[in-house]
PDB file of C-alpha atoms in Angstrom:
ATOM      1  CA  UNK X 738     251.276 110.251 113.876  1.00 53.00           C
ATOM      2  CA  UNK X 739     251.811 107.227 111.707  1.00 63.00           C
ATOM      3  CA  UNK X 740     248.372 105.744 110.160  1.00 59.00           C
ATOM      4  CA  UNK X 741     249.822 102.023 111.561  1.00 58.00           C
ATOM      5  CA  UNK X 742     249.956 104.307 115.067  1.00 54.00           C
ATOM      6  CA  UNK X 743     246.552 105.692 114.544  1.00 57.00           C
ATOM      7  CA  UNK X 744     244.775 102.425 113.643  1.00 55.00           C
ATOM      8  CA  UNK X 745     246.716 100.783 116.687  1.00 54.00           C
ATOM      9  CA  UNK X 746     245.595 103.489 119.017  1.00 57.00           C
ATOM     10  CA  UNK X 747     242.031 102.994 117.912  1.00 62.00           C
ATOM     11  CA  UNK X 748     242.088  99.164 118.172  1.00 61.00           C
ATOM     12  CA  UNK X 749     242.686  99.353 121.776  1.00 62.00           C
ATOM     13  CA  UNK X 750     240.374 102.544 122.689  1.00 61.00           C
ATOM     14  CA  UNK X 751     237.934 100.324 120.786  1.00 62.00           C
ATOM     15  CA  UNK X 752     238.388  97.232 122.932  1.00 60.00           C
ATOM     16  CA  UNK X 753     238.889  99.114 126.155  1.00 60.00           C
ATOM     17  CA  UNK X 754     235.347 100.278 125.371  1.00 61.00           C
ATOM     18  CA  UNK X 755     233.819  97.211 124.351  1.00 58.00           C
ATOM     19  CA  UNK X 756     235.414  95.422 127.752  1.00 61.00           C
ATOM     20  CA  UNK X 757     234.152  98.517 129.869  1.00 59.00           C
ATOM     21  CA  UNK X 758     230.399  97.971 128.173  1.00 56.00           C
ATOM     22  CA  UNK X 759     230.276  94.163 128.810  1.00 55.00           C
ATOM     23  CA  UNK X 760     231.060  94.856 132.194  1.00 62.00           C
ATOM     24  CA  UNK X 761     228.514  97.732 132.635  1.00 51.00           C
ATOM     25  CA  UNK X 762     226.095  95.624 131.276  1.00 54.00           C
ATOM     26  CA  UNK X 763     226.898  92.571 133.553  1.00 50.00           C
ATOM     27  CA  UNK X 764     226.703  95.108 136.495  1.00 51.00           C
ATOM     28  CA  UNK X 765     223.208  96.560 135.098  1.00 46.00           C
ATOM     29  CA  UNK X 766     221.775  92.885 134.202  1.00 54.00           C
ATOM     30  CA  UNK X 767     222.860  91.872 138.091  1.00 53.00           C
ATOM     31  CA  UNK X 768     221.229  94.853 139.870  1.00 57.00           C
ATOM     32  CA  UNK X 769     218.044  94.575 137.913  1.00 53.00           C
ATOM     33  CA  UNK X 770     217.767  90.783 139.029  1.00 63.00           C
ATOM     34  CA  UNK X 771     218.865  91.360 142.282  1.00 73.00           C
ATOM     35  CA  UNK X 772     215.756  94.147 142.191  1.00 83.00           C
ATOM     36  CA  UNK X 773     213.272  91.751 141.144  1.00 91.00           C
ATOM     37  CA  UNK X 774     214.632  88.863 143.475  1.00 91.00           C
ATOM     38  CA  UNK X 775     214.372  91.802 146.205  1.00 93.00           C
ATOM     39  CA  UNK X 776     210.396  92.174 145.510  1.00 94.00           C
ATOM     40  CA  UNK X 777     209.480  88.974 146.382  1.00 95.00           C
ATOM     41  CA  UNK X 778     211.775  87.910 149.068  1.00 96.00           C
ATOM     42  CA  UNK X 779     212.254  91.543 150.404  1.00 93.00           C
ATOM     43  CA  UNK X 780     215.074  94.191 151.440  1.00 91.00           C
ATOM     44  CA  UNK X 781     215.983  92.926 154.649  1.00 89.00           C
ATOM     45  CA  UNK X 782     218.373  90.186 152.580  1.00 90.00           C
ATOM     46  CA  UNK X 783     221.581  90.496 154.773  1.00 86.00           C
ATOM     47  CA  UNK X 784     219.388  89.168 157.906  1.00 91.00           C
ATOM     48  CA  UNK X 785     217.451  86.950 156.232  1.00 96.00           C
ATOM     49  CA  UNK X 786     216.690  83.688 157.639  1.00 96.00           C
ATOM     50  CA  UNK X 787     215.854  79.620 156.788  1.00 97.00           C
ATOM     51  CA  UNK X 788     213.796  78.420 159.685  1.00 97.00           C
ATOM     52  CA  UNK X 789     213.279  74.788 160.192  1.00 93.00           C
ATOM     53  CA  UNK X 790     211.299  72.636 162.426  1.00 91.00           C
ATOM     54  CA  UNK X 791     212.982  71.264 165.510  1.00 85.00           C
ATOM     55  CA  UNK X 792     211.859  67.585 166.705  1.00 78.00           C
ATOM     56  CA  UNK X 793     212.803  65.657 169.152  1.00 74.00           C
ATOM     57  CA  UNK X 794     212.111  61.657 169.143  1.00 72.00           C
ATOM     58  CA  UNK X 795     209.326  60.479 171.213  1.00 73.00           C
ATOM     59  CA  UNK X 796     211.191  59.333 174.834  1.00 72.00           C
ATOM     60  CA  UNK X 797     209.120  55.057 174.368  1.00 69.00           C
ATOM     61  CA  UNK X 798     211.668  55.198 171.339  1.00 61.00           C
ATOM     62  CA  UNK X 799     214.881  56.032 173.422  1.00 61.00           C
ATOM     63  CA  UNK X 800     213.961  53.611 176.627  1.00 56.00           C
ATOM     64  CA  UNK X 801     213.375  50.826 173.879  1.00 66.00           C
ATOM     65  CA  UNK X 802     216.088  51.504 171.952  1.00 67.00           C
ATOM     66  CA  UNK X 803     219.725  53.058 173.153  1.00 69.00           C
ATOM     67  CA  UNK X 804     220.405  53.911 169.565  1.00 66.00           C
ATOM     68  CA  UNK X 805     217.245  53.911 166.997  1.00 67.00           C
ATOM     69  CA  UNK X 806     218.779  55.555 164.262  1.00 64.00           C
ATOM     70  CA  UNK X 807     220.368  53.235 161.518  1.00 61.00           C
ATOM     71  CA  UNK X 808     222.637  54.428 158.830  1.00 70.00           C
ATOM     72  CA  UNK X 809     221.704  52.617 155.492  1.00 74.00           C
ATOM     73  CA  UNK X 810     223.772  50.241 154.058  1.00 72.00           C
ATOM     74  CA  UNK X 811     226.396  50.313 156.965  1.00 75.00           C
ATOM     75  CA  UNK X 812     224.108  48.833 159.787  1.00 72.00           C
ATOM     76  CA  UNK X 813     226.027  51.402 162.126  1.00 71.00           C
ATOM     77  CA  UNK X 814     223.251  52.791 164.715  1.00 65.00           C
ATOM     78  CA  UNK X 815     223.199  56.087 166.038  1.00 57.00           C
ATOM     79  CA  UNK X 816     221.727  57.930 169.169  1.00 62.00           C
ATOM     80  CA  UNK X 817     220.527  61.517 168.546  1.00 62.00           C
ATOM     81  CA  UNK X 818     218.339  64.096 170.200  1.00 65.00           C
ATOM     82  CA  UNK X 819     216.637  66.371 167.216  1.00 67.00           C
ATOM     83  CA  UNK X 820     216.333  64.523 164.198  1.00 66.00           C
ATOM     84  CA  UNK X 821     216.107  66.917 160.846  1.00 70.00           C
ATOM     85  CA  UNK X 822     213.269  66.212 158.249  1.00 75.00           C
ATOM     86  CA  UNK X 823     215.518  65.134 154.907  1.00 74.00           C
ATOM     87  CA  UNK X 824     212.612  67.250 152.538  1.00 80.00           C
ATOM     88  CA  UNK X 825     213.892  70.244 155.249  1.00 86.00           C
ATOM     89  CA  UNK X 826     217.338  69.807 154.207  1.00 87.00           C
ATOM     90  CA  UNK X 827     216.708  69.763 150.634  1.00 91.00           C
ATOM     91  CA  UNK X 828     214.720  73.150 150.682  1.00 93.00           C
ATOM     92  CA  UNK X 829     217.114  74.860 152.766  1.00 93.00           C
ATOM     93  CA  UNK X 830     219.775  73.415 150.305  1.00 94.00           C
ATOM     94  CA  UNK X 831     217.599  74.995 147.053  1.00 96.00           C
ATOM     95  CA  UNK X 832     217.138  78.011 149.108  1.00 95.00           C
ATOM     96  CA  UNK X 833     221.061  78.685 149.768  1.00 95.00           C
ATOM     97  CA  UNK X 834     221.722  78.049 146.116  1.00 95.00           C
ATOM     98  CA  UNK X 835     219.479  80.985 144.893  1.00 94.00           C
ATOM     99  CA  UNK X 836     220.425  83.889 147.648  1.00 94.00           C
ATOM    100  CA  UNK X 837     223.797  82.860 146.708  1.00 92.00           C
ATOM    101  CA  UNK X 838     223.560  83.276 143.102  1.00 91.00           C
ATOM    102  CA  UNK X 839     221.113  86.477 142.708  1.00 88.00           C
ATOM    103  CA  UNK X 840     222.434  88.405 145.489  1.00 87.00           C
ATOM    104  CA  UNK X 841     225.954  86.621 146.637  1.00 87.00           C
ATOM    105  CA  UNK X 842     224.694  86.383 150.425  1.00 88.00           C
ATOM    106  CA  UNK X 843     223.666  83.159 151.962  1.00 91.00           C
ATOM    107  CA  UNK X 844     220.633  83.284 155.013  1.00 95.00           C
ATOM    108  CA  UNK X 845     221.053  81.741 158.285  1.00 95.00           C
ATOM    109  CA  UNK X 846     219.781  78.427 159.126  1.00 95.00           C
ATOM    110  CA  UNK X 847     218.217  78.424 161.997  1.00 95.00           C
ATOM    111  CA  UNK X 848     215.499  76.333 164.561  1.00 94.00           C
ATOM    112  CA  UNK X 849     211.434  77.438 165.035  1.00 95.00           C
ATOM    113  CA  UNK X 850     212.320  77.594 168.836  1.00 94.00           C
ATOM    114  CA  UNK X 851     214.974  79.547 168.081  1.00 95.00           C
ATOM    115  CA  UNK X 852     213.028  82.600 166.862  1.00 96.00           C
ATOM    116  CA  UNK X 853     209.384  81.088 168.081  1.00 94.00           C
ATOM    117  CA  UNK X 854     208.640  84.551 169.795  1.00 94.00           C
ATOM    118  CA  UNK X 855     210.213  87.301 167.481  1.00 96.00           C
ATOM    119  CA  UNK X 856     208.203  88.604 164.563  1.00 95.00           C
ATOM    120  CA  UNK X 857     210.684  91.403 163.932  1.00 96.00           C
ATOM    121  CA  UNK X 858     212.829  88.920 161.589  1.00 97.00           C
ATOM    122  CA  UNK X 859     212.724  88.434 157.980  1.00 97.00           C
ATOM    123  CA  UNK X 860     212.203  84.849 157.255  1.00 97.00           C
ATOM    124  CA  UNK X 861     210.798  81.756 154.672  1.00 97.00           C
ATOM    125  CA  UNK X 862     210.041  78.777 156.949  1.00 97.00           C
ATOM    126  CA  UNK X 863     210.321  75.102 155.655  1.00 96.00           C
ATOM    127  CA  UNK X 864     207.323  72.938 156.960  1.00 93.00           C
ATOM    128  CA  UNK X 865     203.926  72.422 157.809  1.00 92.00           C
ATOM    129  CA  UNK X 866     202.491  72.260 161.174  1.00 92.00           C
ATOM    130  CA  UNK X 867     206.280  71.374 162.483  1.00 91.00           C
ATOM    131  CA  UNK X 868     207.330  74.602 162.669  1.00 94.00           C
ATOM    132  CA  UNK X 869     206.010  77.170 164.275  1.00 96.00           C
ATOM    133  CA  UNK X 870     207.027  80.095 162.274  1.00 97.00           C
ATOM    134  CA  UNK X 871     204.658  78.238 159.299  1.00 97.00           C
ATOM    135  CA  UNK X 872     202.073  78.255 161.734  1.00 96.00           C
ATOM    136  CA  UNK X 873     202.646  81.841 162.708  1.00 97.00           C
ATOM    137  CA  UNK X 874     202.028  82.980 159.191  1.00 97.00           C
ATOM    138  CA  UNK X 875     198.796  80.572 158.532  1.00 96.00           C
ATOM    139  CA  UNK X 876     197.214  81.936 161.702  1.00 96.00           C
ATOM    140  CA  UNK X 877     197.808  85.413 160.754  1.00 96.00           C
ATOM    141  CA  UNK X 878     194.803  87.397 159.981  1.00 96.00           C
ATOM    142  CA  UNK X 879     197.122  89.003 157.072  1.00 97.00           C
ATOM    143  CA  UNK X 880     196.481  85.571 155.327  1.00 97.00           C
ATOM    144  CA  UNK X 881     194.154  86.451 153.402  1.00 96.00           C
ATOM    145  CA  UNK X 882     194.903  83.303 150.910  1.00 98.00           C
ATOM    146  CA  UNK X 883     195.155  79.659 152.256  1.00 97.00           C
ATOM    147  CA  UNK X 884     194.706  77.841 154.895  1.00 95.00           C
ATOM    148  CA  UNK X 885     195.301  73.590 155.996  1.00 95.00           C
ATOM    149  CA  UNK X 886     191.898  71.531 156.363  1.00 93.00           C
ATOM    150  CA  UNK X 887     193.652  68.396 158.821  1.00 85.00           C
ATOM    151  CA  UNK X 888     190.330  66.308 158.955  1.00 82.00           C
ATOM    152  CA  UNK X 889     191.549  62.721 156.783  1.00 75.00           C
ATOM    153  CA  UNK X 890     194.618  62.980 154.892  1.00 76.00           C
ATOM    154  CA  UNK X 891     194.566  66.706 154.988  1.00 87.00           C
ATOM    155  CA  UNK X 892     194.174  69.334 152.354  1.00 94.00           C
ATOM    156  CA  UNK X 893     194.835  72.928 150.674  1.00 96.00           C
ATOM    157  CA  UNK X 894     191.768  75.417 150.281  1.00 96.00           C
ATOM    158  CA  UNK X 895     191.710  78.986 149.373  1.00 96.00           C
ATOM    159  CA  UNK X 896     190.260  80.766 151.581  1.00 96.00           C
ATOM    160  CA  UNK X 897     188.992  83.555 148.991  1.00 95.00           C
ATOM    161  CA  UNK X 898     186.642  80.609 147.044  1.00 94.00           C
ATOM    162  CA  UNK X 899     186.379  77.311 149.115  1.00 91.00           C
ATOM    163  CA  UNK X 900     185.470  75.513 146.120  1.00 93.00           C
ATOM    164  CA  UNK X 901     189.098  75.349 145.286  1.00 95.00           C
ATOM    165  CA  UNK X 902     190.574  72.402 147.047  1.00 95.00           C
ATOM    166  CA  UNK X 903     193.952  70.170 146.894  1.00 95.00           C
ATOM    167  CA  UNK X 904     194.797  67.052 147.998  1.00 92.00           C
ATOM    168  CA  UNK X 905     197.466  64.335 147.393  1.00 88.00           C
ATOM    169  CA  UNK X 906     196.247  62.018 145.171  1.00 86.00           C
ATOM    170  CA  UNK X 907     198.919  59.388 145.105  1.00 81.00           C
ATOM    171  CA  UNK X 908     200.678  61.137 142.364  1.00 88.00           C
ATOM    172  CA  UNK X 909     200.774  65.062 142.559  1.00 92.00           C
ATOM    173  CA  UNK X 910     201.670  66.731 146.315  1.00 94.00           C
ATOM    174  CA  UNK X 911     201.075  69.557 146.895  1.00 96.00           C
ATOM    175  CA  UNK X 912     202.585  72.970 148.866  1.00 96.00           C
ATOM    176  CA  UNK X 913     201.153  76.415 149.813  1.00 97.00           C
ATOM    177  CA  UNK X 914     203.591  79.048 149.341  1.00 98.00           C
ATOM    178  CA  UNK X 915     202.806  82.309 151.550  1.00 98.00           C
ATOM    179  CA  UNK X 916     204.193  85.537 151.761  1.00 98.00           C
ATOM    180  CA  UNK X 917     202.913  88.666 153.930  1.00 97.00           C
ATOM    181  CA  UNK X 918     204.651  91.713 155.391  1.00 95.00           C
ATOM    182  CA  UNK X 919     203.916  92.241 158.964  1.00 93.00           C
ATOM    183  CA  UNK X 920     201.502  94.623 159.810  1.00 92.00           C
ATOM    184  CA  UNK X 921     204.009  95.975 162.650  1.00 94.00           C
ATOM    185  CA  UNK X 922     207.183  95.720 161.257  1.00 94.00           C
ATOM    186  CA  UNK X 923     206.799  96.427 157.432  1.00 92.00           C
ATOM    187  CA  UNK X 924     210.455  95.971 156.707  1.00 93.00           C
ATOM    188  CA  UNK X 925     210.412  92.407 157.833  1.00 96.00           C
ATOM    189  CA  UNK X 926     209.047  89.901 155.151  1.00 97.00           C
ATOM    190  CA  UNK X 927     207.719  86.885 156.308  1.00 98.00           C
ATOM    191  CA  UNK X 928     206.952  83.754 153.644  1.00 98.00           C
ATOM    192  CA  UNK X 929     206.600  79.759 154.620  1.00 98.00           C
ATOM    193  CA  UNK X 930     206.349  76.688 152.397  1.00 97.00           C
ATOM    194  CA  UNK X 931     204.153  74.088 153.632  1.00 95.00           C
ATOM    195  CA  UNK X 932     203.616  70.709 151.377  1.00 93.00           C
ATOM    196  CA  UNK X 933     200.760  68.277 152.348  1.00 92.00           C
ATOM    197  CA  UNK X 934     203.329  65.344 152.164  1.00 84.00           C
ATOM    198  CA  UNK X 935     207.440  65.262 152.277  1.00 81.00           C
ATOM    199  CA  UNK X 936     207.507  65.801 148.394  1.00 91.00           C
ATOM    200  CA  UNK X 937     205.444  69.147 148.719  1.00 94.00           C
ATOM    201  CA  UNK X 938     207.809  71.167 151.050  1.00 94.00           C
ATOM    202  CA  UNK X 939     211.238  70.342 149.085  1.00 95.00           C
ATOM    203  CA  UNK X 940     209.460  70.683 145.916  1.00 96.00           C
ATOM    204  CA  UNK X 941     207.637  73.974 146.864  1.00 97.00           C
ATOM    205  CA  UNK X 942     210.687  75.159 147.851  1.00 97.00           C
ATOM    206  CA  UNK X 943     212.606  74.182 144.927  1.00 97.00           C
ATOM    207  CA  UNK X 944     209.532  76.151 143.057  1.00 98.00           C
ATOM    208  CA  UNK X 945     210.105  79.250 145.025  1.00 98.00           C
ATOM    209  CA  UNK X 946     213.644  79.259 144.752  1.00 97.00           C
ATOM    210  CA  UNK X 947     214.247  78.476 140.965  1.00 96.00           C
ATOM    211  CA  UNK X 948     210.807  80.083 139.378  1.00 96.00           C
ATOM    212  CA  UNK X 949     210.283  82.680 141.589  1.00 96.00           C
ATOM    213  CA  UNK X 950     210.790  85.208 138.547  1.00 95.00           C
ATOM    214  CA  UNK X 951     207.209  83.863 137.342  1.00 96.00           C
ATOM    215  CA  UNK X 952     205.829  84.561 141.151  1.00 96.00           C
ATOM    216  CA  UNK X 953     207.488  88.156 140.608  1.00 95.00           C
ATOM    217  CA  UNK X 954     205.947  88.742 137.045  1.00 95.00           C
ATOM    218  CA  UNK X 955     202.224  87.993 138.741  1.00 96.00           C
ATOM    219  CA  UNK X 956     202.454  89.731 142.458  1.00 96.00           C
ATOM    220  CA  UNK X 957     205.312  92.420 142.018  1.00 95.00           C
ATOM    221  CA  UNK X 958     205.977  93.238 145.728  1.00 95.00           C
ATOM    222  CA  UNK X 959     202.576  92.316 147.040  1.00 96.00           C
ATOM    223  CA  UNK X 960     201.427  89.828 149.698  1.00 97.00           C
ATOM    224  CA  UNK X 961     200.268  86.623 147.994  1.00 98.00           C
ATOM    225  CA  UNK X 962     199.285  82.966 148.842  1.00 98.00           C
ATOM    226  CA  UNK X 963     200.786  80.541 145.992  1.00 98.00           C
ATOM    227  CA  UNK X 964     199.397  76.582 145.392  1.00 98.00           C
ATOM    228  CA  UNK X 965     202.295  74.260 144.222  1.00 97.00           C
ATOM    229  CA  UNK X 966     201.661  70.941 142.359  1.00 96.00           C
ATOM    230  CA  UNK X 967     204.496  68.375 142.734  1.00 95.00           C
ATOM    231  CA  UNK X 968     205.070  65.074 141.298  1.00 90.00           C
ATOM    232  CA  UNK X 969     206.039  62.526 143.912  1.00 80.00           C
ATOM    233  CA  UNK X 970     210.083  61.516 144.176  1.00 84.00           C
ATOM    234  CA  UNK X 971     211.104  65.017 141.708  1.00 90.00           C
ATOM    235  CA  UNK X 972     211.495  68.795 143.508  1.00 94.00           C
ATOM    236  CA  UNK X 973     212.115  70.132 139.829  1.00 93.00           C
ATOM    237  CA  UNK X 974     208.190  69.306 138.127  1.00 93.00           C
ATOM    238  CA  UNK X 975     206.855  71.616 140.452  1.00 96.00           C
ATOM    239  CA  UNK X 976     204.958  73.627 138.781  1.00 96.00           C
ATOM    240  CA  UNK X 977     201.999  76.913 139.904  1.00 98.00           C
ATOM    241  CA  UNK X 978     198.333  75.680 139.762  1.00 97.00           C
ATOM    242  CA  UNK X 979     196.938  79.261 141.868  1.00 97.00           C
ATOM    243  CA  UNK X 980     197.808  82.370 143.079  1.00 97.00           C
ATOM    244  CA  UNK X 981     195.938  84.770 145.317  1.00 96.00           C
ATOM    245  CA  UNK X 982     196.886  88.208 145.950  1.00 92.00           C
TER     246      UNK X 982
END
């Protein structure tokens, strides 16, 4: 064998090798953030679901009006039975983004009435007092972390040390972010995101679904109650003031 043969040979064997490595450690580097992503939002990822709150617009409004929804900037008007909070569209839109990029599956969207009756679901819920799968998970005596005051303008308080209280102050909003497993069906994850005003469930959301590597680092796979601050009009300078686990 020719040394030109020999050096050739060993060129290739080299890059082969090098290629084969780069892809092993893509592979590795995937499955060890698809583990962590896995911890907080749990195993049952190919049946996960988004659950909004379903409205419907007060009937005064439709006997007054025929069509009370205008379209900016066109003037058209519009008739239509469930309106969808915008904030709700946003999360579920921030959502989508990260199953699709850590685990390359996207969850079902899907309506509170929908799935009002049936814990045996993994889900995160978008909304406050709107949607009853929030409400499910606040009421639960496996909250253990934080829980709505609704006398005034409303606030957050831990319910582990009282003293610790949030409330929009023209500024900040702010979002609880809560995650149990249910007592009865421990392979089902359950987690809502509930902001005080619009800006607190999109931003929240956008928290949970872009930082949730810095929820991971705190809780592992635990149960945990999370308080999100959020600067009015931006999703993205959402940033953790508390956690309780």
């Amino acid at each position: 064998m020719s040394k030109d043969f020999h050096d050739l040979v060993i060129n290739l064997l080299g890059g082969v090798l090098v290629a084969v490595l780069d892809r092993l450690i893509i592979f590795l580097n995937a499955k060890f953030k698809s583990f962590k992503f896995k911890q907080i939002f749990g195993n049952d990822l190919s049946n996960f679901n988004l659950v909004y709150g379903k409205m419907v617009l007060k009937p005064q409004y439709v006997r007054q009006d025929k069509f009370p929804y205008l379209k900016p900037s066109t003037n058209k008007q519009f008739s239509i039975n469930n309106p969808v909070s915008f904030a709700e569209t946003r999360a579920a839109s921030y959502m989508s983004e990260s199953f699709s990029k850590f685990i390359n599956k996207n969850p079902q969207l899907i309506s509170d009435d929908e799935v009002k009756n049936n814990p045996d679901i993994s889900y995160c819920s978008l909304g406050g007092y709107d949607n009853f799968k929030t409400i499910e998970i606040i009421e639960s005596i496996q909250n253990e972390f934080l829980e709505f005051n609704l006398q005034g303008s409303g606030s957050i308080v831990n319910k582990k040390d009282k003293k610790h209280v949030y409330k929009v102050d023209g500024t900040y909003d702010y979002a609880v972010v809560i995650k149990i497993k249910h007592r009865l069906f421990p392979n089902r994850t359950h987690i809502c995101v509930a902001g005080l005003g619009e800006w607190g469930t999109s931003g929240g959301t956008w928290f949970l679904a872009n930082k949730w590597k810095e929820l991971q680092k705190k809780v592992g796979d635990k149960n945990f109650g999370a308080v999100i601050k959020i600067k009015g009009g931006t999703d993205k300078l959402a940033e953790l003031v508390e956690i309780i686990k």
